[in-house]
């Protein structure tokens, strides 16, 4: 199911989902290349997860197709806005169209329109359609329950609803859900950074003033919030100061206390900025004393050359090694999350629930606005049906 594939991608940047983001402000705005760049990163992440055996070929194909559709949508909107009244940033839009329309139109046509490629049978889409319908129904039920609550509905419920809308790309609805909590005294830094993300998503990838205000508020509450810092850097980049955006991100990396999942996305963005500014490229190992544990590049390369049976055994051995390591290091929260996801992909539901439950226990000592809470809660709800 495509939602599983997107959950896998979300784990790479657990502290903040790097969702693509869109709607022009009333003032003329310059479309940024940030969204296609983020989506291109997501494509690479899907392919890495496929190589590592973390998602199936079908899930990878579905995720890649969805990302390519979103890139096409971004380009079309950017192009139309260039020729509309009050539109700005014609050069940036032209560059986007020149770079991404041929590439992504080809990828989209290859799957959806090529005469020599058989279409996906309507019946084969039934599970995906059923899952999407189920999520829409659950979101509506949650909305109605919160809306009809005489006490205004629990903040946790509104946050969950907002995140669900984000996954559905209903950005305006997500904004309203997050704003409900932002107006309350229990709003956290994560509340404001998620609101900023939704506002960016509703504004064509542009960090509009309302989003900037939300970012500033998030950083006032917690200056170490990696999501807020990332979007602050995005605002600098969209304002034409790539060098400052680079410095904002690298400074935050130097403040990290060991490896965290969001560092991979920071490094990917920094290295894109490095190409624009001439500043040096970086690696996670430059900032984290302990690199993330997983298959090496050599492991992935070797897996590509294996037979299907050998590859399955290889993937199983990696999962077993991770499970064995966690027995010796039971406090590795991110490790339990990775193990839970691996078991989920392998359709070992019981083991996946157990791994995510261990992660949930460790999260009891974490901050209330730790974004990993939502990732683990969503995974457990999905597994437990």
mmCIF file of C-alpha atoms in Angstrom:
data_model
loop_
_atom_site.group_PDB
_atom_site.id
_atom_site.type_symbol
_atom_site.label_atom_id
_atom_site.label_comp_id
_atom_site.label_asym_id
_atom_site.label_seq_id
_atom_site.Cartn_x
_atom_site.Cartn_y
_atom_site.Cartn_z
ATOM 1 C CA UNK A 1 0.000 0.000 0.000
ATOM 2 C CA UNK A 2 1.241 3.448 -0.861
ATOM 3 C CA UNK A 3 0.765 4.674 2.733
ATOM 4 C CA UNK A 4 3.281 2.085 3.905
ATOM 5 C CA UNK A 5 5.808 3.356 1.402
ATOM 6 C CA UNK A 6 5.322 6.929 2.564
ATOM 7 C CA UNK A 7 5.714 5.890 6.186
ATOM 8 C CA UNK A 8 9.066 4.345 5.270
ATOM 9 C CA UNK A 9 10.134 7.600 3.688
ATOM 10 C CA UNK A 10 8.948 9.550 6.718
ATOM 11 C CA UNK A 11 11.219 7.556 9.005
ATOM 12 C CA UNK A 12 14.266 8.895 7.235
ATOM 13 C CA UNK A 13 13.407 12.354 8.471
ATOM 14 C CA UNK A 14 11.466 11.378 11.546
ATOM 15 C CA UNK A 15 11.680 14.757 13.172
ATOM 16 C CA UNK A 16 9.938 16.359 10.275
ATOM 17 C CA UNK A 17 8.339 14.973 7.274
ATOM 18 C CA UNK A 18 9.715 16.848 4.269
ATOM 19 C CA UNK A 19 6.403 17.103 2.512
ATOM 20 C CA UNK A 20 6.203 19.126 -0.746
ATOM 21 C CA UNK A 21 4.517 22.352 -0.241
ATOM 22 C CA UNK A 22 2.187 24.962 -2.146
ATOM 23 C CA UNK A 23 -0.307 28.319 -2.882
ATOM 24 C CA UNK A 24 1.039 31.726 -3.844
ATOM 25 C CA UNK A 25 0.583 34.674 -1.465
ATOM 26 C CA UNK A 26 -1.429 37.700 -2.526
ATOM 27 C CA UNK A 27 1.853 39.477 -3.157
ATOM 28 C CA UNK A 28 4.020 38.343 -6.027
ATOM 29 C CA UNK A 29 6.241 35.461 -4.951
ATOM 30 C CA UNK A 30 9.166 33.734 -6.566
ATOM 31 C CA UNK A 31 8.589 29.980 -6.955
ATOM 32 C CA UNK A 32 11.430 28.041 -5.377
ATOM 33 C CA UNK A 33 13.177 24.908 -6.567
ATOM 34 C CA UNK A 34 12.978 23.604 -3.004
ATOM 35 C CA UNK A 35 9.952 21.399 -3.581
ATOM 36 C CA UNK A 36 11.254 19.514 -6.642
ATOM 37 C CA UNK A 37 14.559 19.156 -4.782
ATOM 38 C CA UNK A 38 12.805 17.639 -1.789
ATOM 39 C CA UNK A 39 10.797 15.349 -4.028
ATOM 40 C CA UNK A 40 13.946 14.296 -5.871
ATOM 41 C CA UNK A 41 15.463 13.426 -2.493
ATOM 42 C CA UNK A 42 12.380 11.349 -1.743
ATOM 43 C CA UNK A 43 12.784 9.470 -5.020
ATOM 44 C CA UNK A 44 16.363 8.622 -4.089
ATOM 45 C CA UNK A 45 15.225 7.548 -0.630
ATOM 46 C CA UNK A 46 12.611 5.211 -2.076
ATOM 47 C CA UNK A 47 15.238 3.612 -4.297
ATOM 48 C CA UNK A 48 17.638 3.182 -1.379
ATOM 49 C CA UNK A 49 14.897 1.585 0.716
ATOM 50 C CA UNK A 50 14.096 -0.766 -2.159
ATOM 51 C CA UNK A 51 17.754 -1.732 -2.518
ATOM 52 C CA UNK A 52 17.956 -2.407 1.210
ATOM 53 C CA UNK A 53 14.804 -4.507 1.152
ATOM 54 C CA UNK A 54 12.890 -2.143 3.434
ATOM 55 C CA UNK A 55 10.028 -1.837 0.966
ATOM 56 C CA UNK A 56 8.741 -4.131 -1.739
ATOM 57 C CA UNK A 57 9.081 -3.471 -5.458
ATOM 58 C CA UNK A 58 5.344 -2.779 -5.679
ATOM 59 C CA UNK A 59 5.493 -0.263 -2.831
ATOM 60 C CA UNK A 60 8.524 1.433 -4.378
ATOM 61 C CA UNK A 61 6.793 1.681 -7.750
ATOM 62 C CA UNK A 62 3.660 3.159 -6.185
ATOM 63 C CA UNK A 63 5.663 5.681 -4.152
ATOM 64 C CA UNK A 64 7.786 6.722 -7.142
ATOM 65 C CA UNK A 65 4.703 7.195 -9.302
ATOM 66 C CA UNK A 66 3.024 9.359 -6.663
ATOM 67 C CA UNK A 67 6.137 11.523 -6.234
ATOM 68 C CA UNK A 68 6.469 11.995 -9.997
ATOM 69 C CA UNK A 69 2.811 13.017 -10.228
ATOM 70 C CA UNK A 70 3.391 15.614 -7.512
ATOM 71 C CA UNK A 71 6.428 17.013 -9.328
ATOM 72 C CA UNK A 72 4.371 17.318 -12.519
ATOM 73 C CA UNK A 73 1.658 19.099 -10.550
ATOM 74 C CA UNK A 74 4.200 21.538 -9.100
ATOM 75 C CA UNK A 75 5.607 22.345 -12.523
ATOM 76 C CA UNK A 76 2.184 22.867 -14.072
ATOM 77 C CA UNK A 77 1.082 25.205 -11.287
ATOM 78 C CA UNK A 78 4.359 27.125 -11.413
ATOM 79 C CA UNK A 79 4.128 27.527 -15.183
ATOM 80 C CA UNK A 80 0.502 28.719 -15.097
ATOM 81 C CA UNK A 81 1.245 31.172 -12.289
ATOM 82 C CA UNK A 82 4.072 32.714 -14.332
ATOM 83 C CA UNK A 83 1.554 33.790 -16.984
ATOM 84 C CA UNK A 84 -1.170 34.831 -14.554
ATOM 85 C CA UNK A 85 -1.759 38.312 -13.158
ATOM 86 C CA UNK A 86 0.679 39.379 -10.503
ATOM 87 C CA UNK A 87 2.911 36.370 -11.045
ATOM 88 C CA UNK A 88 6.601 36.727 -10.371
ATOM 89 C CA UNK A 89 9.713 34.654 -10.705
ATOM 90 C CA UNK A 90 9.400 33.813 -14.412
ATOM 91 C CA UNK A 91 13.027 32.738 -14.707
ATOM 92 C CA UNK A 92 12.772 30.327 -11.774
ATOM 93 C CA UNK A 93 9.578 28.846 -13.163
ATOM 94 C CA UNK A 94 11.132 28.447 -16.602
ATOM 95 C CA UNK A 95 14.106 26.643 -15.103
ATOM 96 C CA UNK A 96 11.781 24.334 -13.191
ATOM 97 C CA UNK A 97 9.774 23.564 -16.293
ATOM 98 C CA UNK A 98 12.877 22.981 -18.407
ATOM 99 C CA UNK A 99 14.398 20.633 -15.847
ATOM 100 C CA UNK A 100 11.459 18.696 -14.564
ATOM 101 C CA UNK A 101 8.749 18.566 -17.239
ATOM 102 C CA UNK A 102 10.714 16.419 -19.738
ATOM 103 C CA UNK A 103 12.181 14.188 -17.045
ATOM 104 C CA UNK A 104 9.076 13.593 -14.996
ATOM 105 C CA UNK A 105 6.693 13.556 -17.945
ATOM 106 C CA UNK A 106 8.780 10.724 -19.353
ATOM 107 C CA UNK A 107 8.623 8.824 -16.062
ATOM 108 C CA UNK A 108 4.904 9.418 -15.769
ATOM 109 C CA UNK A 109 4.226 8.428 -19.381
ATOM 110 C CA UNK A 110 6.341 5.298 -19.040
ATOM 111 C CA UNK A 111 4.045 4.015 -16.304
ATOM 112 C CA UNK A 112 0.703 5.460 -17.340
ATOM 113 C CA UNK A 113 0.756 6.032 -21.077
ATOM 114 C CA UNK A 114 3.292 3.866 -22.868
ATOM 115 C CA UNK A 115 1.504 1.547 -25.306
ATOM 116 C CA UNK A 116 3.921 -1.288 -24.641
ATOM 117 C CA UNK A 117 3.503 -1.153 -20.859
ATOM 118 C CA UNK A 118 0.386 -2.926 -19.573
ATOM 119 C CA UNK A 119 -1.821 -0.803 -17.362
ATOM 120 C CA UNK A 120 -2.307 -1.773 -13.750
ATOM 121 C CA UNK A 121 -5.510 -3.766 -13.636
ATOM 122 C CA UNK A 122 -8.415 -1.975 -12.005
ATOM 123 C CA UNK A 123 -8.860 -4.889 -9.633
ATOM 124 C CA UNK A 124 -5.186 -4.647 -8.636
ATOM 125 C CA UNK A 125 -5.825 -1.132 -7.346
ATOM 126 C CA UNK A 126 -8.632 -2.295 -5.088
ATOM 127 C CA UNK A 127 -6.509 -2.685 -1.920
ATOM 128 C CA UNK A 128 -5.023 0.777 -2.395
ATOM 129 C CA UNK A 129 -8.431 2.337 -3.030
ATOM 130 C CA UNK A 130 -9.857 0.571 0.002
ATOM 131 C CA UNK A 131 -7.020 1.807 2.208
ATOM 132 C CA UNK A 132 -7.422 5.380 0.966
ATOM 133 C CA UNK A 133 -11.170 5.235 1.559
ATOM 134 C CA UNK A 134 -10.594 3.874 5.052
ATOM 135 C CA UNK A 135 -8.217 6.715 5.900
ATOM 136 C CA UNK A 136 -10.634 9.329 4.551
ATOM 137 C CA UNK A 137 -13.451 7.821 6.605
ATOM 138 C CA UNK A 138 -11.375 7.659 9.785
ATOM 139 C CA UNK A 139 -10.236 11.255 9.314
ATOM 140 C CA UNK A 140 -13.833 12.421 8.949
ATOM 141 C CA UNK A 141 -14.887 10.480 12.034
ATOM 142 C CA UNK A 142 -12.060 12.019 14.045
ATOM 143 C CA UNK A 143 -12.907 15.508 12.770
ATOM 144 C CA UNK A 144 -16.584 15.130 13.675
ATOM 145 C CA UNK A 145 -15.759 13.807 17.125
ATOM 146 C CA UNK A 146 -13.390 16.705 17.838
ATOM 147 C CA UNK A 147 -15.724 19.301 16.331
ATOM 148 C CA UNK A 148 -18.673 18.113 18.411
ATOM 149 C CA UNK A 149 -16.729 17.897 21.662
ATOM 150 C CA UNK A 150 -18.202 20.552 24.008
ATOM 151 C CA UNK A 151 -14.712 21.095 25.413
ATOM 152 C CA UNK A 152 -13.233 21.775 22.003
ATOM 153 C CA UNK A 153 -11.599 18.401 21.499
ATOM 154 C CA UNK A 154 -8.286 17.155 22.856
ATOM 155 C CA UNK A 155 -5.186 18.862 21.495
ATOM 156 C CA UNK A 156 -3.631 15.479 20.808
ATOM 157 C CA UNK A 157 -6.626 14.588 18.636
ATOM 158 C CA UNK A 158 -6.371 17.794 16.601
ATOM 159 C CA UNK A 159 -2.651 17.202 16.070
ATOM 160 C CA UNK A 160 -3.315 13.669 14.883
ATOM 161 C CA UNK A 161 -6.007 14.971 12.533
ATOM 162 C CA UNK A 162 -3.641 17.592 11.151
ATOM 163 C CA UNK A 163 -0.955 15.009 10.475
ATOM 164 C CA UNK A 164 -3.499 12.766 8.774
ATOM 165 C CA UNK A 165 -4.548 15.644 6.523
ATOM 166 C CA UNK A 166 -0.880 16.258 5.709
ATOM 167 C CA UNK A 167 -0.480 12.666 4.559
ATOM 168 C CA UNK A 168 -3.579 13.159 2.419
ATOM 169 C CA UNK A 169 -2.143 16.439 1.040
ATOM 170 C CA UNK A 170 -5.158 18.343 2.364
ATOM 171 C CA UNK A 171 -2.940 21.189 3.472
ATOM 172 C CA UNK A 172 -5.636 23.800 4.126
ATOM 173 C CA UNK A 173 -7.482 21.366 6.386
ATOM 174 C CA UNK A 174 -4.204 20.577 8.146
ATOM 175 C CA UNK A 175 -3.629 24.292 8.740
ATOM 176 C CA UNK A 176 -7.021 24.614 10.434
ATOM 177 C CA UNK A 177 -6.380 21.565 12.618
ATOM 178 C CA UNK A 178 -2.947 22.762 13.750
ATOM 179 C CA UNK A 179 -4.184 26.330 14.295
ATOM 180 C CA UNK A 180 -6.789 24.987 16.707
ATOM 181 C CA UNK A 181 -3.979 23.750 18.959
ATOM 182 C CA UNK A 182 -1.665 26.707 18.286
ATOM 183 C CA UNK A 183 -4.267 28.996 19.863
ATOM 184 C CA UNK A 184 -4.133 26.993 23.103
ATOM 185 C CA UNK A 185 -1.824 27.283 26.074
ATOM 186 C CA UNK A 186 -0.513 23.743 25.632
ATOM 187 C CA UNK A 187 0.864 24.422 22.139
ATOM 188 C CA UNK A 188 4.428 23.122 21.832
ATOM 189 C CA UNK A 189 7.296 23.915 19.505
ATOM 190 C CA UNK A 190 6.272 20.921 17.400
ATOM 191 C CA UNK A 191 2.745 22.343 17.116
ATOM 192 C CA UNK A 192 4.094 25.513 15.549
ATOM 193 C CA UNK A 193 6.592 23.795 13.256
ATOM 194 C CA UNK A 194 3.862 21.463 11.985
ATOM 195 C CA UNK A 195 1.645 24.491 11.396
ATOM 196 C CA UNK A 196 4.488 26.109 9.460
ATOM 197 C CA UNK A 197 4.875 22.970 7.366
ATOM 198 C CA UNK A 198 1.154 22.912 6.584
ATOM 199 C CA UNK A 199 1.173 26.596 5.630
ATOM 200 C CA UNK A 200 4.091 25.994 3.298
ATOM 201 C CA UNK A 201 2.258 23.032 1.865
ATOM 202 C CA UNK A 202 -0.774 25.210 1.212
ATOM 203 C CA UNK A 203 1.287 27.936 -0.432
ATOM 204 C CA UNK A 204 3.055 26.373 -3.401
ATOM 205 C CA UNK A 205 6.193 25.565 -1.433
ATOM 206 C CA UNK A 206 6.684 29.178 -0.449
ATOM 207 C CA UNK A 207 7.492 30.208 3.121
ATOM 208 C CA UNK A 208 4.892 32.959 3.330
ATOM 209 C CA UNK A 209 4.777 35.447 6.245
ATOM 210 C CA UNK A 210 2.310 33.352 8.263
ATOM 211 C CA UNK A 211 4.660 30.374 7.960
ATOM 212 C CA UNK A 212 7.643 32.531 8.961
ATOM 213 C CA UNK A 213 5.767 33.664 12.061
ATOM 214 C CA UNK A 214 5.012 30.043 12.968
ATOM 215 C CA UNK A 215 8.672 29.100 12.465
ATOM 216 C CA UNK A 216 9.804 31.954 14.699
ATOM 217 C CA UNK A 217 7.352 30.914 17.407
ATOM 218 C CA UNK A 218 8.520 27.295 17.210
ATOM 219 C CA UNK A 219 12.139 28.376 17.654
ATOM 220 C CA UNK A 220 11.227 30.686 20.531
ATOM 221 C CA UNK A 221 9.813 27.697 22.391
ATOM 222 C CA UNK A 222 12.602 25.310 21.399
ATOM 223 C CA UNK A 223 15.628 26.636 19.539
ATOM 224 C CA UNK A 224 16.744 23.044 18.864
ATOM 225 C CA UNK A 225 13.610 22.056 16.922
ATOM 226 C CA UNK A 226 15.140 20.556 13.740
ATOM 227 C CA UNK A 227 11.983 20.987 11.663
ATOM 228 C CA UNK A 228 11.684 24.684 12.469
ATOM 229 C CA UNK A 229 15.376 25.204 11.737
ATOM 230 C CA UNK A 230 15.051 23.431 8.393
ATOM 231 C CA UNK A 231 12.167 25.657 7.337
ATOM 232 C CA UNK A 232 13.972 28.754 8.599
ATOM 233 C CA UNK A 233 16.815 27.806 6.251
ATOM 234 C CA UNK A 234 14.315 27.252 3.452
ATOM 235 C CA UNK A 235 13.005 30.778 3.989
ATOM 236 C CA UNK A 236 16.544 32.166 3.714
ATOM 237 C CA UNK A 237 17.117 30.236 0.513
ATOM 238 C CA UNK A 238 13.861 31.445 -1.016
ATOM 239 C CA UNK A 239 14.854 34.968 -0.047
ATOM 240 C CA UNK A 240 17.969 34.603 -2.185
ATOM 241 C CA UNK A 241 20.507 33.914 0.566
ATOM 242 C CA UNK A 242 21.650 30.335 -0.048
ATOM 243 C CA UNK A 243 24.853 30.983 1.885
ATOM 244 C CA UNK A 244 22.923 31.868 5.032
ATOM 245 C CA UNK A 245 20.638 28.869 4.552
ATOM 246 C CA UNK A 246 23.745 26.671 4.349
ATOM 247 C CA UNK A 247 25.111 28.202 7.562
ATOM 248 C CA UNK A 248 21.799 27.791 9.416
ATOM 249 C CA UNK A 249 21.704 24.076 8.645
ATOM 250 C CA UNK A 250 25.374 23.339 9.310
ATOM 251 C CA UNK A 251 25.235 25.240 12.597
ATOM 252 C CA UNK A 252 22.316 23.100 13.735
ATOM 253 C CA UNK A 253 24.235 19.951 12.798
ATOM 254 C CA UNK A 254 27.153 21.010 14.985
ATOM 255 C CA UNK A 255 24.727 21.238 17.920
ATOM 256 C CA UNK A 256 23.441 17.688 17.474
ATOM 257 C CA UNK A 257 24.142 15.247 20.272
ATOM 258 C CA UNK A 258 24.936 12.129 18.288
ATOM 259 C CA UNK A 259 23.151 10.778 15.254
ATOM 260 C CA UNK A 260 19.475 11.519 14.666
ATOM 261 C CA UNK A 261 17.342 10.549 11.689
ATOM 262 C CA UNK A 262 16.742 14.145 10.574
ATOM 263 C CA UNK A 263 20.470 14.632 9.947
ATOM 264 C CA UNK A 264 20.300 12.700 6.660
ATOM 265 C CA UNK A 265 17.815 15.173 5.219
ATOM 266 C CA UNK A 266 19.865 18.116 6.481
ATOM 267 C CA UNK A 267 22.969 16.768 4.765
ATOM 268 C CA UNK A 268 21.090 16.208 1.498
ATOM 269 C CA UNK A 269 19.815 19.798 1.528
ATOM 270 C CA UNK A 270 23.190 21.232 2.568
ATOM 271 C CA UNK A 271 24.939 19.498 -0.301
ATOM 272 C CA UNK A 272 22.421 20.931 -2.756
ATOM 273 C CA UNK A 273 23.149 24.378 -1.348
ATOM 274 C CA UNK A 274 26.871 23.642 -1.577
ATOM 275 C CA UNK A 275 26.510 23.291 -5.346
ATOM 276 C CA UNK A 276 24.907 26.733 -5.531
ATOM 277 C CA UNK A 277 27.298 28.515 -3.186
ATOM 278 C CA UNK A 278 30.620 26.776 -3.728
ATOM 279 C CA UNK A 279 30.751 25.884 -0.056
ATOM 280 C CA UNK A 280 32.122 22.471 0.956
ATOM 281 C CA UNK A 281 29.966 19.356 0.883
ATOM 282 C CA UNK A 282 29.336 17.573 4.181
ATOM 283 C CA UNK A 283 28.556 14.097 5.464
ATOM 284 C CA UNK A 284 26.645 12.876 8.502
ATOM 285 C CA UNK A 285 29.893 11.431 9.839
ATOM 286 C CA UNK A 286 31.287 14.986 10.048
ATOM 287 C CA UNK A 287 28.806 15.744 12.821
ATOM 288 C CA UNK A 288 27.745 12.453 14.409
ATOM 289 C CA UNK A 289 30.159 10.401 16.476
ATOM 290 C CA UNK A 290 28.072 7.336 15.673
ATOM 291 C CA UNK A 291 26.789 6.862 12.147
ATOM 292 C CA UNK A 292 23.396 5.261 11.569
ATOM 293 C CA UNK A 293 23.595 1.506 11.601
ATOM 294 C CA UNK A 294 22.373 -0.240 8.529
ATOM 295 C CA UNK A 295 23.623 -1.832 5.322
ATOM 296 C CA UNK A 296 26.757 -0.289 3.860
ATOM 297 C CA UNK A 297 27.041 0.854 0.258
ATOM 298 C CA UNK A 298 28.966 -2.346 -0.421
ATOM 299 C CA UNK A 299 26.121 -4.378 1.087
ATOM 300 C CA UNK A 300 23.581 -2.660 -1.145
ATOM 301 C CA UNK A 301 25.759 -3.120 -4.236
ATOM 302 C CA UNK A 302 26.221 -6.796 -3.437
ATOM 303 C CA UNK A 303 22.479 -7.266 -2.939
ATOM 304 C CA UNK A 304 21.771 -5.974 -6.449
ATOM 305 C CA UNK A 305 23.783 -8.837 -7.962
ATOM 306 C CA UNK A 306 22.121 -11.578 -5.923
ATOM 307 C CA UNK A 307 19.408 -13.954 -7.000
ATOM 308 C CA UNK A 308 15.967 -13.352 -5.507
ATOM 309 C CA UNK A 309 16.448 -16.164 -3.002
ATOM 310 C CA UNK A 310 19.932 -15.027 -1.989
ATOM 311 C CA UNK A 311 18.729 -11.459 -1.660
ATOM 312 C CA UNK A 312 15.909 -12.558 0.640
ATOM 313 C CA UNK A 313 18.414 -14.444 2.804
ATOM 314 C CA UNK A 314 20.699 -11.413 2.809
ATOM 315 C CA UNK A 315 17.904 -9.098 3.923
ATOM 316 C CA UNK A 316 16.858 -11.575 6.595
ATOM 317 C CA UNK A 317 20.432 -11.706 7.904
ATOM 318 C CA UNK A 318 20.535 -7.905 8.184
ATOM 319 C CA UNK A 319 17.250 -7.831 10.074
ATOM 320 C CA UNK A 320 18.440 -10.613 12.373
ATOM 321 C CA UNK A 321 21.693 -8.749 13.038
ATOM 322 C CA UNK A 322 19.751 -5.639 13.971
ATOM 323 C CA UNK A 323 17.501 -7.657 16.280
ATOM 324 C CA UNK A 324 20.535 -9.251 17.945
ATOM 325 C CA UNK A 325 22.207 -5.889 18.434
ATOM 326 C CA UNK A 326 19.091 -4.467 20.049
ATOM 327 C CA UNK A 327 19.109 -7.291 22.581
ATOM 328 C CA UNK A 328 22.487 -5.972 23.707
ATOM 329 C CA UNK A 329 21.487 -2.299 23.301
ATOM 330 C CA UNK A 330 17.815 -2.213 24.328
ATOM 331 C CA UNK A 331 17.730 1.573 24.757
ATOM 332 C CA UNK A 332 18.280 2.324 21.056
ATOM 333 C CA UNK A 333 14.942 3.948 20.232
ATOM 334 C CA UNK A 334 15.686 4.552 16.546
ATOM 335 C CA UNK A 335 16.950 0.994 16.245
ATOM 336 C CA UNK A 336 13.631 -0.412 17.477
ATOM 337 C CA UNK A 337 11.783 1.810 15.021
ATOM 338 C CA UNK A 338 13.930 0.556 12.145
ATOM 339 C CA UNK A 339 13.414 -3.034 13.258
ATOM 340 C CA UNK A 340 9.660 -2.540 13.500
ATOM 341 C CA UNK A 341 9.558 -1.122 10.002
ATOM 342 C CA UNK A 342 11.697 -3.975 8.645
ATOM 343 C CA UNK A 343 9.381 -6.574 10.173
ATOM 344 C CA UNK A 344 6.378 -4.691 8.807
ATOM 345 C CA UNK A 345 7.805 -4.796 5.292
ATOM 346 C CA UNK A 346 8.499 -8.510 5.749
ATOM 347 C CA UNK A 347 4.837 -8.967 6.757
ATOM 348 C CA UNK A 348 5.850 -10.226 10.207
ATOM 349 C CA UNK A 349 3.075 -8.384 11.987
ATOM 350 C CA UNK A 350 3.600 -9.814 15.468
ATOM 351 C CA UNK A 351 7.326 -9.010 15.463
ATOM 352 C CA UNK A 352 6.640 -5.538 14.074
ATOM 353 C CA UNK A 353 4.142 -4.783 16.844
ATOM 354 C CA UNK A 354 6.613 -5.994 19.459
ATOM 355 C CA UNK A 355 9.423 -3.827 18.071
ATOM 356 C CA UNK A 356 7.267 -0.711 17.816
ATOM 357 C CA UNK A 357 5.923 -1.381 21.316
ATOM 358 C CA UNK A 358 9.490 -1.375 22.637
ATOM 359 C CA UNK A 359 10.027 1.946 20.888
ATOM 360 C CA UNK A 360 6.823 3.273 22.435
ATOM 361 C CA UNK A 361 8.053 2.304 25.909
ATOM 362 C CA UNK A 362 11.303 4.206 25.336
ATOM 363 C CA UNK A 363 9.351 7.241 24.141
ATOM 364 C CA UNK A 364 7.738 7.563 27.574
ATOM 365 C CA UNK A 365 10.929 9.306 28.681
ATOM 366 C CA UNK A 366 11.053 11.530 25.586
ATOM 367 C CA UNK A 367 9.636 15.018 25.215
ATOM 368 C CA UNK A 368 5.904 15.241 24.624
ATOM 369 C CA UNK A 369 6.484 16.950 21.274
ATOM 370 C CA UNK A 370 9.034 14.394 20.070
ATOM 371 C CA UNK A 371 7.809 13.730 16.497
ATOM 372 C CA UNK A 372 8.782 10.072 16.774
ATOM 373 C CA UNK A 373 5.751 9.602 19.003
ATOM 374 C CA UNK A 374 3.429 10.177 16.046
ATOM 375 C CA UNK A 375 5.439 7.858 13.794
ATOM 376 C CA UNK A 376 5.318 5.005 16.299
ATOM 377 C CA UNK A 377 1.667 5.583 17.215
ATOM 378 C CA UNK A 378 0.654 5.592 13.552
ATOM 379 C CA UNK A 379 2.619 2.401 12.867
ATOM 380 C CA UNK A 380 1.024 0.588 15.803
ATOM 381 C CA UNK A 381 -2.487 1.703 14.867
ATOM 382 C CA UNK A 382 -1.901 0.517 11.315
ATOM 383 C CA UNK A 383 -0.543 -2.850 12.465
ATOM 384 C CA UNK A 384 -3.255 -3.435 15.042
ATOM 385 C CA UNK A 385 -5.988 -2.572 12.552
#
